[in-house]
CSV table of C-alpha atoms and ligand atoms in Angstrom, one decimal:
chain,number,residue,atom,x,y,z
B,1,UNK,CA,49.9,-6.3,-1.4
B,2,UNK,CA,50.5,-10.1,-1.8
B,3,UNK,CA,47.8,-11.9,-3.9
B,4,UNK,CA,45.1,-13.4,-1.7
B,5,UNK,CA,44.6,-17.2,-2.2
B,6,UNK,CA,41.5,-18.2,-4.2
B,7,UNK,CA,38.6,-19.1,-1.9
B,8,UNK,CA,36.0,-21.7,-2.9
B,9,UNK,CA,32.4,-20.6,-2.1
B,10,UNK,CA,29.2,-22.6,-1.5
B,11,UNK,CA,26.3,-20.3,-2.0
B,12,UNK,CA,23.1,-21.6,-0.3
B,13,UNK,CA,20.1,-19.8,-1.8
B,14,UNK,CA,21.8,-18.6,-5.0
B,15,UNK,CA,18.6,-17.5,-6.8
B,16,UNK,CA,17.4,-15.1,-4.1
B,17,UNK,CA,18.0,-11.5,-3.4
B,18,UNK,CA,21.1,-12.1,-1.2
B,19,UNK,CA,22.3,-14.7,-3.7
B,20,UNK,CA,22.2,-12.2,-6.5
B,21,UNK,CA,24.1,-9.6,-4.4
B,22,UNK,CA,26.7,-12.1,-3.4
B,23,UNK,CA,27.3,-13.2,-6.9
B,24,UNK,CA,27.6,-9.6,-7.9
B,25,UNK,CA,30.4,-9.0,-5.3
B,26,UNK,CA,32.1,-12.3,-6.2
B,27,UNK,CA,32.2,-11.5,-9.9
B,28,UNK,CA,34.1,-8.3,-9.1
B,29,UNK,CA,37.0,-10.3,-7.6
B,30,UNK,CA,37.7,-13.4,-9.7
B,31,UNK,CA,41.3,-13.5,-8.3
B,32,UNK,CA,39.9,-14.0,-4.8
B,33,UNK,CA,36.7,-16.0,-5.1
B,34,UNK,CA,35.6,-19.1,-7.1
B,35,UNK,CA,32.1,-20.7,-6.9
B,36,UNK,CA,32.2,-24.3,-5.6
B,37,UNK,CA,28.4,-24.9,-5.3
B,38,UNK,CA,25.2,-23.1,-6.0
B,39,UNK,CA,21.8,-24.1,-4.6
B,40,UNK,CA,18.1,-23.2,-5.1
B,41,UNK,CA,14.7,-24.5,-4.2
B,42,UNK,CA,12.7,-24.7,-7.5
B,43,UNK,CA,14.0,-22.0,-9.9
B,44,UNK,CA,15.8,-24.4,-12.3
B,45,UNK,CA,16.0,-22.0,-15.2
B,46,UNK,CA,17.6,-19.2,-13.1
B,47,UNK,CA,20.0,-21.7,-11.5
B,48,UNK,CA,21.0,-23.0,-15.0
B,49,UNK,CA,21.8,-19.4,-16.1
B,50,UNK,CA,24.0,-19.0,-13.0
B,51,UNK,CA,25.8,-22.4,-13.6
B,52,UNK,CA,26.6,-21.3,-17.1
B,53,UNK,CA,28.0,-18.0,-15.8
B,54,UNK,CA,29.9,-19.2,-12.7
B,55,UNK,CA,30.7,-22.8,-13.6
B,56,UNK,CA,30.3,-24.4,-10.1
B,57,UNK,CA,31.4,-28.0,-9.5
B,58,UNK,CA,27.9,-28.7,-8.0
B,59,UNK,CA,24.4,-27.3,-8.3
B,60,UNK,CA,21.8,-28.5,-5.8
B,61,UNK,CA,18.0,-28.2,-6.3
B,62,UNK,CA,16.0,-28.8,-3.1
B,63,UNK,CA,13.1,-30.0,-5.3
B,64,UNK,CA,13.4,-33.3,-7.2
B,65,UNK,CA,11.5,-32.3,-10.3
B,66,UNK,CA,13.4,-29.1,-10.6
B,67,UNK,CA,16.6,-31.0,-10.3
B,68,UNK,CA,15.6,-33.1,-13.4
B,69,UNK,CA,14.7,-29.9,-15.2
B,70,UNK,CA,18.1,-28.4,-14.3
B,71,UNK,CA,20.0,-31.5,-15.4
B,72,UNK,CA,18.3,-31.4,-18.8
B,73,UNK,CA,19.1,-27.7,-19.3
B,74,UNK,CA,22.8,-28.1,-18.3
B,75,UNK,CA,23.1,-31.2,-20.5
B,76,UNK,CA,21.8,-29.4,-23.5
B,77,UNK,CA,24.2,-26.5,-22.9
B,78,UNK,CA,27.1,-28.9,-22.4
B,79,UNK,CA,27.7,-27.5,-18.9
B,80,UNK,CA,29.8,-29.9,-16.8
B,81,UNK,CA,28.3,-28.9,-13.4
B,82,UNK,CA,27.1,-32.0,-11.4
B,83,UNK,CA,23.4,-31.7,-10.4
B,84,UNK,CA,22.4,-33.0,-6.9
B,85,UNK,CA,19.0,-32.9,-5.2
B,86,UNK,CA,17.3,-32.8,-1.8
B,87,UNK,CA,18.1,-31.7,1.7
B,88,UNK,CA,21.0,-34.1,2.3
B,89,UNK,CA,22.8,-32.7,-0.8
B,90,UNK,CA,22.4,-29.2,0.6
B,91,UNK,CA,24.2,-30.3,3.7
B,92,UNK,CA,26.9,-32.1,1.7
B,93,UNK,CA,27.9,-29.0,-0.3
B,94,UNK,CA,27.8,-26.9,2.9
B,95,UNK,CA,30.3,-29.2,4.6
B,96,UNK,CA,32.4,-30.4,1.7
B,97,UNK,CA,36.2,-30.2,2.4
B,98,UNK,CA,36.7,-28.2,-0.8
B,99,UNK,CA,34.4,-25.3,0.4
B,100,UNK,CA,36.2,-22.6,2.3
B,101,UNK,CA,33.3,-20.2,2.7
B,102,UNK,CA,29.6,-20.9,3.0
B,103,UNK,CA,27.1,-18.1,2.4
B,104,UNK,CA,23.9,-19.1,4.2
B,105,UNK,CA,21.2,-17.3,2.2
B,106,UNK,CA,18.3,-19.7,2.1
B,107,UNK,CA,15.1,-18.1,3.5
B,108,UNK,CA,13.5,-19.6,6.6
B,109,UNK,CA,13.7,-22.8,8.5
B,110,UNK,CA,14.7,-24.7,5.4
B,111,UNK,CA,18.1,-23.2,5.8
B,112,UNK,CA,18.8,-24.5,9.3
B,113,UNK,CA,20.2,-28.0,8.6
B,114,UNK,CA,22.6,-26.9,5.8
B,115,UNK,CA,23.7,-23.9,7.7
B,116,UNK,CA,24.4,-26.0,10.8
B,117,UNK,CA,26.3,-28.5,8.7
B,118,UNK,CA,28.6,-25.7,7.6
B,119,UNK,CA,29.0,-24.5,11.2
B,120,UNK,CA,29.8,-28.0,12.4
B,121,UNK,CA,32.3,-28.5,9.7
B,122,UNK,CA,34.1,-25.3,10.9
B,123,UNK,CA,33.6,-23.3,7.7
B,124,UNK,CA,33.8,-19.5,7.4
B,125,UNK,CA,30.0,-19.0,7.6
B,126,UNK,CA,28.4,-15.8,6.3
B,127,UNK,CA,25.1,-15.7,8.0
B,128,UNK,CA,22.1,-14.1,6.2
B,129,UNK,CA,19.6,-16.8,7.1
B,130,UNK,CA,18.7,-15.3,10.5
B,131,UNK,CA,15.8,-17.8,11.0
B,132,UNK,CA,18.3,-20.6,11.4
B,133,UNK,CA,20.0,-18.9,14.4
B,134,UNK,CA,16.7,-17.7,15.9
B,135,UNK,CA,15.4,-21.3,15.9
B,136,UNK,CA,18.4,-23.0,17.4
B,137,UNK,CA,20.2,-20.1,19.3
B,138,UNK,CA,22.3,-21.9,22.0
B,139,UNK,CA,22.7,-25.1,19.9
B,140,UNK,CA,24.0,-23.1,16.9
B,141,UNK,CA,26.4,-21.0,19.0
B,142,UNK,CA,27.7,-24.0,20.8
B,143,UNK,CA,28.3,-25.8,17.5
B,144,UNK,CA,30.2,-22.7,16.2
B,145,UNK,CA,32.3,-22.6,19.4
B,146,UNK,CA,33.1,-26.3,19.2
B,147,UNK,CA,34.2,-26.4,15.6
B,148,UNK,CA,36.0,-23.0,15.7
B,149,UNK,CA,33.8,-21.9,12.8
B,150,UNK,CA,34.2,-18.2,11.9
B,151,UNK,CA,30.7,-16.8,12.0
B,152,UNK,CA,30.3,-13.5,10.1
B,153,UNK,CA,27.0,-11.6,10.2
B,154,UNK,CA,25.6,-10.5,6.8
B,155,UNK,CA,22.3,-9.0,8.1
B,156,UNK,CA,23.2,-5.3,7.7
B,157,UNK,CA,22.4,-4.4,11.3
B,158,UNK,CA,24.5,-7.2,12.8
B,159,UNK,CA,27.3,-6.5,10.3
B,160,UNK,CA,27.2,-2.9,11.5
B,161,UNK,CA,27.4,-4.0,15.2
B,162,UNK,CA,30.2,-6.4,14.3
B,163,UNK,CA,32.2,-3.6,12.7
B,164,UNK,CA,31.5,-1.4,15.8
B,165,UNK,CA,32.7,-3.9,18.4
B,166,UNK,CA,36.4,-4.7,18.9
B,167,UNK,CA,37.0,-8.4,18.3
B,168,UNK,CA,38.2,-8.9,22.0
B,169,UNK,CA,34.8,-7.6,23.2
B,170,UNK,CA,32.6,-9.9,21.3
B,171,UNK,CA,32.5,-12.8,23.7
B,172,UNK,CA,31.3,-10.7,26.6
B,173,UNK,CA,30.6,-7.1,25.5
B,174,UNK,CA,28.8,-6.0,28.7
B,175,UNK,CA,32.0,-6.7,30.7
B,176,UNK,CA,33.8,-4.4,28.3
B,177,UNK,CA,31.6,-1.3,28.8
B,178,UNK,CA,28.9,-2.0,26.1
B,179,UNK,CA,25.8,-0.4,27.4
B,180,UNK,CA,23.3,-1.0,24.6
B,181,UNK,CA,23.2,-2.5,21.1
B,182,UNK,CA,21.0,-0.1,19.0
B,183,UNK,CA,19.4,-1.8,16.1
B,184,UNK,CA,18.0,0.5,13.5
B,185,UNK,CA,14.9,-0.3,11.5
B,186,UNK,CA,13.4,1.5,8.5
B,187,UNK,CA,9.8,1.0,9.9
B,188,UNK,CA,8.8,-0.6,6.6
B,189,UNK,CA,6.1,0.5,4.2
B,190,UNK,CA,3.4,1.0,6.9
B,191,UNK,CA,5.3,3.1,9.4
B,192,UNK,CA,2.7,5.9,9.1
B,193,UNK,CA,-0.2,4.2,7.4
B,194,UNK,CA,-3.5,4.9,9.3
B,195,UNK,CA,-4.1,1.9,11.6
B,196,UNK,CA,-7.6,1.1,10.1
B,197,UNK,CA,-6.0,0.9,6.6
B,198,UNK,CA,-3.6,-1.9,7.8
B,199,UNK,CA,-6.6,-4.3,7.9
B,200,UNK,CA,-6.8,-4.3,4.1
B,201,UNK,CA,-3.2,-3.9,2.9
B,202,UNK,CA,-2.2,-6.2,0.0
B,203,UNK,CA,0.9,-8.4,-0.4
B,204,UNK,CA,2.0,-6.1,-3.1
B,205,UNK,CA,1.8,-3.1,-0.8
B,206,UNK,CA,3.6,-5.0,2.0
B,207,UNK,CA,6.4,-6.0,-0.4
B,208,UNK,CA,7.0,-2.5,-1.7
B,209,UNK,CA,9.7,-1.6,0.8
B,210,UNK,CA,10.6,2.1,0.8
B,211,UNK,CA,14.4,1.5,1.2
B,212,UNK,CA,15.5,-2.1,0.6
B,213,UNK,CA,14.8,-4.5,-2.3
B,214,UNK,CA,14.5,-8.0,-0.8
B,215,UNK,CA,12.7,-11.4,-1.1
B,216,UNK,CA,9.0,-11.5,-0.4
B,217,UNK,CA,9.1,-13.2,3.0
B,218,UNK,CA,11.6,-10.8,4.6
B,219,UNK,CA,9.7,-7.9,3.0
B,220,UNK,CA,6.5,-8.9,4.8
B,221,UNK,CA,8.5,-9.4,8.0
B,222,UNK,CA,9.8,-5.8,7.6
B,223,UNK,CA,6.2,-4.5,7.2
B,224,UNK,CA,5.1,-6.2,10.4
B,225,UNK,CA,8.5,-5.5,12.0
B,226,UNK,CA,8.8,-9.2,12.9
B,227,UNK,CA,12.1,-8.8,10.9
B,228,UNK,CA,13.4,-6.5,13.6
B,229,UNK,CA,12.1,-8.9,16.3
B,230,UNK,CA,14.0,-11.8,14.7
B,231,UNK,CA,17.0,-9.5,14.6
B,232,UNK,CA,16.8,-8.7,18.3
B,233,UNK,CA,17.0,-12.5,18.9
B,234,UNK,CA,19.8,-12.8,16.3
B,235,UNK,CA,21.8,-10.0,18.1
B,236,UNK,CA,21.4,-11.7,21.5
B,237,UNK,CA,23.0,-14.9,20.2
B,238,UNK,CA,25.7,-13.3,18.0
B,239,UNK,CA,26.9,-10.8,20.6
B,240,UNK,CA,25.9,-12.3,23.9
B,241,UNK,CA,23.9,-9.2,25.0
B,242,UNK,CA,20.8,-9.6,27.2
B,243,UNK,CA,17.4,-8.6,25.6
B,244,UNK,CA,17.0,-5.6,27.9
B,245,UNK,CA,20.2,-4.1,26.4
B,246,UNK,CA,19.1,-4.5,22.8
B,247,UNK,CA,17.0,-1.5,21.6
B,248,UNK,CA,15.3,-0.8,18.4
B,249,UNK,CA,15.3,2.6,16.8
B,250,UNK,CA,13.2,3.6,13.8
B,251,UNK,CA,15.5,5.3,11.3
B,252,UNK,CA,13.6,5.6,8.0
B,253,UNK,CA,16.5,6.8,5.9
B,254,UNK,CA,18.4,3.4,6.3
B,255,UNK,CA,21.8,5.1,6.4
B,256,UNK,CA,22.9,4.3,10.0
B,257,UNK,CA,22.9,0.5,9.9
B,258,UNK,CA,23.1,0.0,13.7
B,259,UNK,CA,25.2,1.3,16.6
B,260,UNK,CA,26.9,0.3,19.9
B,261,UNK,CA,26.5,2.5,22.9
B,262,UNK,CA,29.4,2.4,25.4
B,263,UNK,CA,29.4,3.2,29.1
B,264,UNK,CA,31.6,6.3,28.6
B,265,UNK,CA,29.0,7.8,26.4
B,266,UNK,CA,30.7,7.0,23.1
B,267,UNK,CA,28.4,5.6,20.3
B,268,UNK,CA,30.0,3.8,17.4
B,269,UNK,CA,28.0,3.4,14.3
B,270,UNK,CA,28.4,2.0,10.8
B,271,UNK,CA,27.0,4.1,8.0
B,272,UNK,CA,26.5,3.3,4.3
B,273,UNK,CA,24.0,3.3,1.5
B,274,UNK,CA,21.2,0.7,1.9
B,275,UNK,CA,22.9,-1.8,-0.4
B,276,UNK,CA,23.4,-5.4,0.8
B,277,UNK,CA,26.6,-5.7,-1.2
B,278,UNK,CA,28.3,-3.7,1.6
B,279,UNK,CA,27.8,-6.2,4.4
B,280,UNK,CA,28.3,-9.1,2.0
B,281,UNK,CA,31.7,-7.7,0.8
B,282,UNK,CA,32.7,-6.9,4.4
B,283,UNK,CA,32.0,-10.5,5.5
B,284,UNK,CA,33.5,-12.1,2.4
B,285,UNK,CA,36.8,-10.2,2.6
B,286,UNK,CA,37.0,-9.8,6.4
B,287,UNK,CA,39.4,-8.8,7.9
B,288,UNK,CA,40.4,-7.1,4.7
B,289,UNK,CA,38.3,-4.6,2.7
B,290,UNK,CA,37.3,-4.9,-1.0
B,291,UNK,CA,35.2,-3.0,-3.5
B,292,UNK,CA,31.5,-4.0,-3.1
B,293,UNK,CA,30.2,-2.1,-6.1
B,294,UNK,CA,28.1,0.2,-3.8
B,295,UNK,CA,28.5,3.9,-4.6
B,296,UNK,CA,30.2,6.1,-2.0
B,297,UNK,CA,27.9,7.7,0.5
B,298,UNK,CA,26.9,11.2,-0.6
B,299,UNK,CA,26.8,13.3,2.7
B,300,UNK,CA,25.6,16.4,0.9
B,301,UNK,CA,22.8,14.8,-1.0
B,302,UNK,CA,21.6,12.9,2.1
B,303,UNK,CA,18.2,13.6,3.7
B,304,UNK,CA,18.2,14.5,7.4
B,305,UNK,CA,18.9,11.4,9.6
B,306,UNK,CA,15.8,10.9,11.9
B,307,UNK,CA,15.3,8.5,14.8
B,308,UNK,CA,12.0,7.5,16.5
B,309,UNK,CA,11.1,4.9,19.0
B,310,UNK,CA,9.0,2.0,17.6
B,311,UNK,CA,5.2,1.9,18.3
B,312,UNK,CA,4.7,-1.5,19.8
B,313,UNK,CA,0.9,-1.3,19.4
B,314,UNK,CA,1.3,-0.7,15.6
B,315,UNK,CA,3.9,-3.5,15.5
B,316,UNK,CA,2.8,-6.3,17.9
B,317,UNK,CA,5.2,-8.8,16.3
B,318,UNK,CA,8.1,-6.9,17.7
B,319,UNK,CA,6.8,-7.4,21.3
B,320,UNK,CA,6.1,-11.1,20.5
B,321,UNK,CA,9.8,-11.6,19.6
B,322,UNK,CA,11.0,-10.0,22.8
B,323,UNK,CA,8.6,-12.2,24.7
B,324,UNK,CA,9.9,-15.4,22.9
B,325,UNK,CA,13.5,-14.4,23.6
B,326,UNK,CA,12.8,-13.8,27.3
B,327,UNK,CA,11.0,-17.1,27.6
B,328,UNK,CA,13.8,-19.0,25.8
B,329,UNK,CA,13.7,-22.8,25.2
B,330,UNK,CA,11.9,-23.6,22.0
B,331,UNK,CA,9.7,-20.5,22.0
B,332,UNK,CA,11.8,-18.6,19.4
B,333,UNK,CA,11.6,-21.7,17.1
B,334,UNK,CA,7.8,-21.7,17.6
B,335,UNK,CA,7.7,-17.9,17.0
B,336,UNK,CA,9.6,-18.4,13.7
B,337,UNK,CA,7.5,-21.3,12.5
B,338,UNK,CA,4.2,-19.6,13.2
B,339,UNK,CA,5.4,-16.5,11.5
B,340,UNK,CA,6.5,-18.4,8.4
B,341,UNK,CA,3.1,-20.0,8.1
B,342,UNK,CA,1.2,-16.8,8.7
B,343,UNK,CA,3.4,-14.8,6.2
B,344,UNK,CA,2.9,-17.5,3.6
B,345,UNK,CA,-0.9,-17.4,4.1
B,346,UNK,CA,-0.9,-13.6,3.9
B,347,UNK,CA,1.2,-13.7,0.6
B,348,UNK,CA,-1.3,-16.3,-0.8
B,349,UNK,CA,-4.3,-14.1,0.2
B,350,UNK,CA,-5.5,-16.5,2.9
B,351,UNK,CA,-4.9,-14.3,5.9
B,352,UNK,CA,-5.3,-10.6,6.6
B,353,UNK,CA,-2.2,-8.6,7.4
B,354,UNK,CA,-3.3,-7.7,11.0
B,355,UNK,CA,-4.0,-11.4,11.7
B,356,UNK,CA,-0.4,-12.4,11.3
B,357,UNK,CA,0.4,-11.3,14.9
B,358,UNK,CA,-2.8,-12.9,16.2
B,359,UNK,CA,-1.8,-16.3,14.8
B,360,UNK,CA,1.7,-16.1,16.3
B,361,UNK,CA,0.4,-15.0,19.6
B,362,UNK,CA,-2.1,-17.8,19.8
B,363,UNK,CA,0.5,-20.4,18.9
B,364,UNK,CA,2.9,-19.1,21.6
B,365,UNK,CA,0.1,-19.2,24.2
B,366,UNK,CA,-0.4,-22.9,23.8
B,367,UNK,CA,2.7,-23.4,25.9
B,368,UNK,CA,5.0,-26.5,26.1
B,369,UNK,CA,7.9,-24.7,24.3
B,370,UNK,CA,10.5,-25.9,26.8
B,371,UNK,CA,13.5,-27.8,25.3
B,372,UNK,CA,15.7,-26.7,22.4
B,373,UNK,CA,18.9,-28.6,23.3
B,374,UNK,CA,19.0,-30.8,20.3
B,375,UNK,CA,18.2,-30.4,16.6
B,376,UNK,CA,15.4,-33.0,16.9
B,377,UNK,CA,13.8,-30.9,19.7
B,378,UNK,CA,14.0,-27.7,17.7
B,379,UNK,CA,12.5,-29.4,14.6
B,380,UNK,CA,9.7,-31.0,16.8
B,381,UNK,CA,8.8,-27.5,18.0
B,382,UNK,CA,8.9,-26.2,14.5
B,383,UNK,CA,6.5,-28.9,13.3
B,384,UNK,CA,4.1,-28.5,16.2
B,385,UNK,CA,4.0,-24.7,15.8
B,386,UNK,CA,3.3,-25.0,12.1
B,387,UNK,CA,0.4,-27.4,12.8
B,388,UNK,CA,-1.1,-25.1,15.4
B,389,UNK,CA,-0.6,-22.0,13.1
B,390,UNK,CA,-2.3,-23.7,10.2
B,391,UNK,CA,-5.3,-24.6,12.3
B,392,UNK,CA,-5.5,-21.0,13.5
B,393,UNK,CA,-5.1,-19.6,10.0
B,394,UNK,CA,-8.0,-21.7,8.8
B,395,UNK,CA,-10.1,-20.4,11.7
B,396,UNK,CA,-9.3,-16.8,11.3
B,397,UNK,CA,-9.0,-16.7,7.5
B,398,UNK,CA,-9.1,-13.3,5.8
B,399,UNK,CA,-11.4,-11.8,8.4
F,1,NAD,P1,14.7,-14.8,-1.4
F,1,NAD,O1,13.3,-15.3,-1.2
F,1,NAD,O2,15.0,-13.8,-2.4
F,1,NAD,O3,15.7,-16.1,-1.7
F,1,NAD,C1,15.6,-17.2,-1.0
F,1,NAD,C2,16.6,-18.3,-1.5
F,1,NAD,O4,16.3,-19.5,-0.7
F,1,NAD,C3,16.3,-18.7,-3.0
F,1,NAD,O5,17.5,-19.0,-3.6
F,1,NAD,C4,15.4,-20.0,-2.9
F,1,NAD,O6,15.5,-20.8,-4.0
F,1,NAD,C5,16.0,-20.6,-1.6
F,1,NAD,N1,15.0,-21.4,-0.9
F,1,NAD,C6,13.7,-21.1,-0.6
F,1,NAD,N2,13.1,-22.1,0.0
F,1,NAD,C7,13.9,-23.1,0.0
F,1,NAD,C8,13.9,-24.5,0.5
F,1,NAD,N3,12.7,-25.0,1.0
F,1,NAD,N4,14.9,-25.3,0.3
F,1,NAD,C9,16.1,-24.8,-0.3
F,1,NAD,N5,16.2,-23.5,-0.7
F,1,NAD,C10,15.2,-22.7,-0.6
F,1,NAD,O7,15.2,-14.3,0.1
F,1,NAD,P2,16.3,-13.3,0.4
F,1,NAD,O8,15.7,-11.9,0.5
F,1,NAD,O9,17.5,-13.4,-0.4
F,1,NAD,O10,16.7,-13.7,1.9
F,1,NAD,C11,17.5,-14.8,2.2
F,1,NAD,C12,17.8,-14.8,3.7
F,1,NAD,O11,18.6,-13.7,4.0
F,1,NAD,C13,16.6,-14.7,4.6
F,1,NAD,O12,16.8,-15.5,5.8
F,1,NAD,C14,16.5,-13.2,5.0
F,1,NAD,O13,16.0,-13.0,6.2
F,1,NAD,C15,18.0,-12.9,5.0
F,1,NAD,N6,18.3,-11.5,4.7
F,1,NAD,C16,17.9,-10.9,3.6
F,1,NAD,C17,18.2,-9.6,3.3
F,1,NAD,C18,17.9,-9.0,2.0
F,1,NAD,O14,18.2,-7.8,1.7
F,1,NAD,N7,17.3,-9.7,1.0
F,1,NAD,C19,18.8,-8.8,4.3
F,1,NAD,C20,19.2,-9.4,5.5
F,1,NAD,C21,18.9,-10.7,5.7
F,2,MG,MG1,18.4,-6.6,8.6
């Protein structure tokens, strides 16, 4: 095989869970990948360690004080990496001409602008930051189409669907006999917890995911199943399938990562261990295949594969996400913003677990979530939804 050319990577969100898995895959293939820029929010010490190990040209801290801290640590260690700070610098390293690939792995709305910058610059964009696409749906996909950016899903379910859909089908799958997209969900830590116990579950219990090890925000989203709701919206935009043809299946073992059901009765699935290095390696090397570091799937040691339909009364956030997708406009952005505020309040002990869905529902009911045609309109909806959510959280508190 001819040697692949060295690709320069900007990793947005390098200190997170996806960031760590990405660097793990990259470090297995030094002949293919080199790190151009690493970014983080406030974790200066961790980013300094990563700079010493991966020698990026640039390191960006979103927070000013943390940038100063990082600068001092790198200076003391004689590390030549240039330190930048703030939101504009995040966008600059995402769109820099030297960067071939951008891994979008910042959590939440904070990732929208840098991810969109990479999309607009026509990069190969590896999308983990689902909130960015949920917020700006049409705008995001139009920007990708206009720039010719190669958008590769990293979310394990969407990567599985991507692998199960021939490339020529992706623009209009329903015209090519795709009947349903079947998104699998583990059901999270509270799949069978007695409903009355849910009132008092703690952040630690919510973050103790039975199958995946992830950042705290997405762990809580998995516990409420808002994560799957966001993924339904993500699948709609990535694959152009109407909401009624996207179904969620609870599959506690986390082996079947998602499926495509075709009109002739064929169902194509992607299977693998629950290890994010698999979709990350798939997206990084696409259309080739490289070692991800994940062990081979052991079919004989595997538990039975089970599938159940989700209980919408146990997981009201899933229904709220379908509702926001059907309504369109800026409602998905409002859903995302209200959810981010409610999850942060839950993690800080200011809101009970069962109140998360109430806060989001109240925010959506305020109405006025019409336009999302421009980035300004999306950000306006984000700010308004956060203001409404904070007022609601204060009212409801931990009760
Ligand atoms: P994480 O909390 O572990 O890491 C988040 C990263 O974003 C960190 O590097 C952090 O410094 C950075 N960040 C946070 N706030 C920021 C801000 N305001 N400005 C700039 N940077 C900021 O999260 P994660 O689990 O790695 O998830 C990252 C994204 O990937 C999320 O959108 C999540 O939904 C998605 N995702 C994660 C997994 C997983 O297994 N962890 C799977 C699928 C999708
Ligand atoms: Mg997922």
